[in-house]
Coordinates of C-alpha atoms in Angstrom, one line a residue:
M20 CA 65.4 86.5 130.5
L21 CA 62.4 85.8 128.1
R22 CA 63.4 88.7 126.0
C23 CA 66.8 87.5 125.6
T24 CA 65.5 84.1 124.4
V25 CA 63.2 85.5 122.0
L26 CA 66.0 87.8 120.6
A27 CA 68.3 85.0 120.4
N28 CA 65.9 82.5 118.7
R29 CA 65.1 85.4 116.1
A30 CA 69.1 85.9 115.5
F31 CA 69.4 82.1 115.1
K32 CA 66.6 81.9 112.4
V33 CA 68.1 84.9 110.5
S34 CA 71.5 83.2 110.7
K35 CA 70.1 80.0 109.6
Q36 CA 68.4 81.7 106.7
Y37 CA 71.6 83.5 105.8
L38 CA 73.6 80.2 105.7
A39 CA 70.9 78.6 103.6
D40 CA 71.3 81.5 101.0
I41 CA 75.0 80.9 101.2
N42 CA 74.8 77.4 100.5
H43 CA 72.2 78.0 97.7
C44 CA 74.7 80.4 96.1
L45 CA 77.6 77.9 96.5
G46 CA 75.6 75.1 95.1
F47 CA 74.8 77.2 92.0
A48 CA 78.4 78.2 91.5
T49 CA 79.6 74.5 91.9
V50 CA 76.9 73.4 89.5
R51 CA 78.0 76.1 86.9
R52 CA 81.6 75.1 87.3
H53 CA 80.8 71.7 86.9
S54 CA 78.8 72.2 83.7
V55 CA 81.7 74.3 82.2
V56 CA 84.2 71.5 83.1
D57 CA 81.9 68.9 81.5
R58 CA 81.6 71.0 78.4
E59 CA 85.2 71.3 78.0
L60 CA 85.7 67.6 78.4
D61 CA 83.0 67.1 75.7
G62 CA 85.1 69.2 73.4
L63 CA 88.2 67.3 74.1
R64 CA 86.4 64.1 73.4
L65 CA 85.5 65.2 70.0

């Protein structure tokens, strides 16, 4: 029982780290997309 709990906790930590990495990548992607859109809007304003 204890061994299963330890394994489950480890898997949970790994999945949390994995989700954090995905969110990090998604965050960078959205930031990059927004900056490109802002640049295009600046070009239109000029």
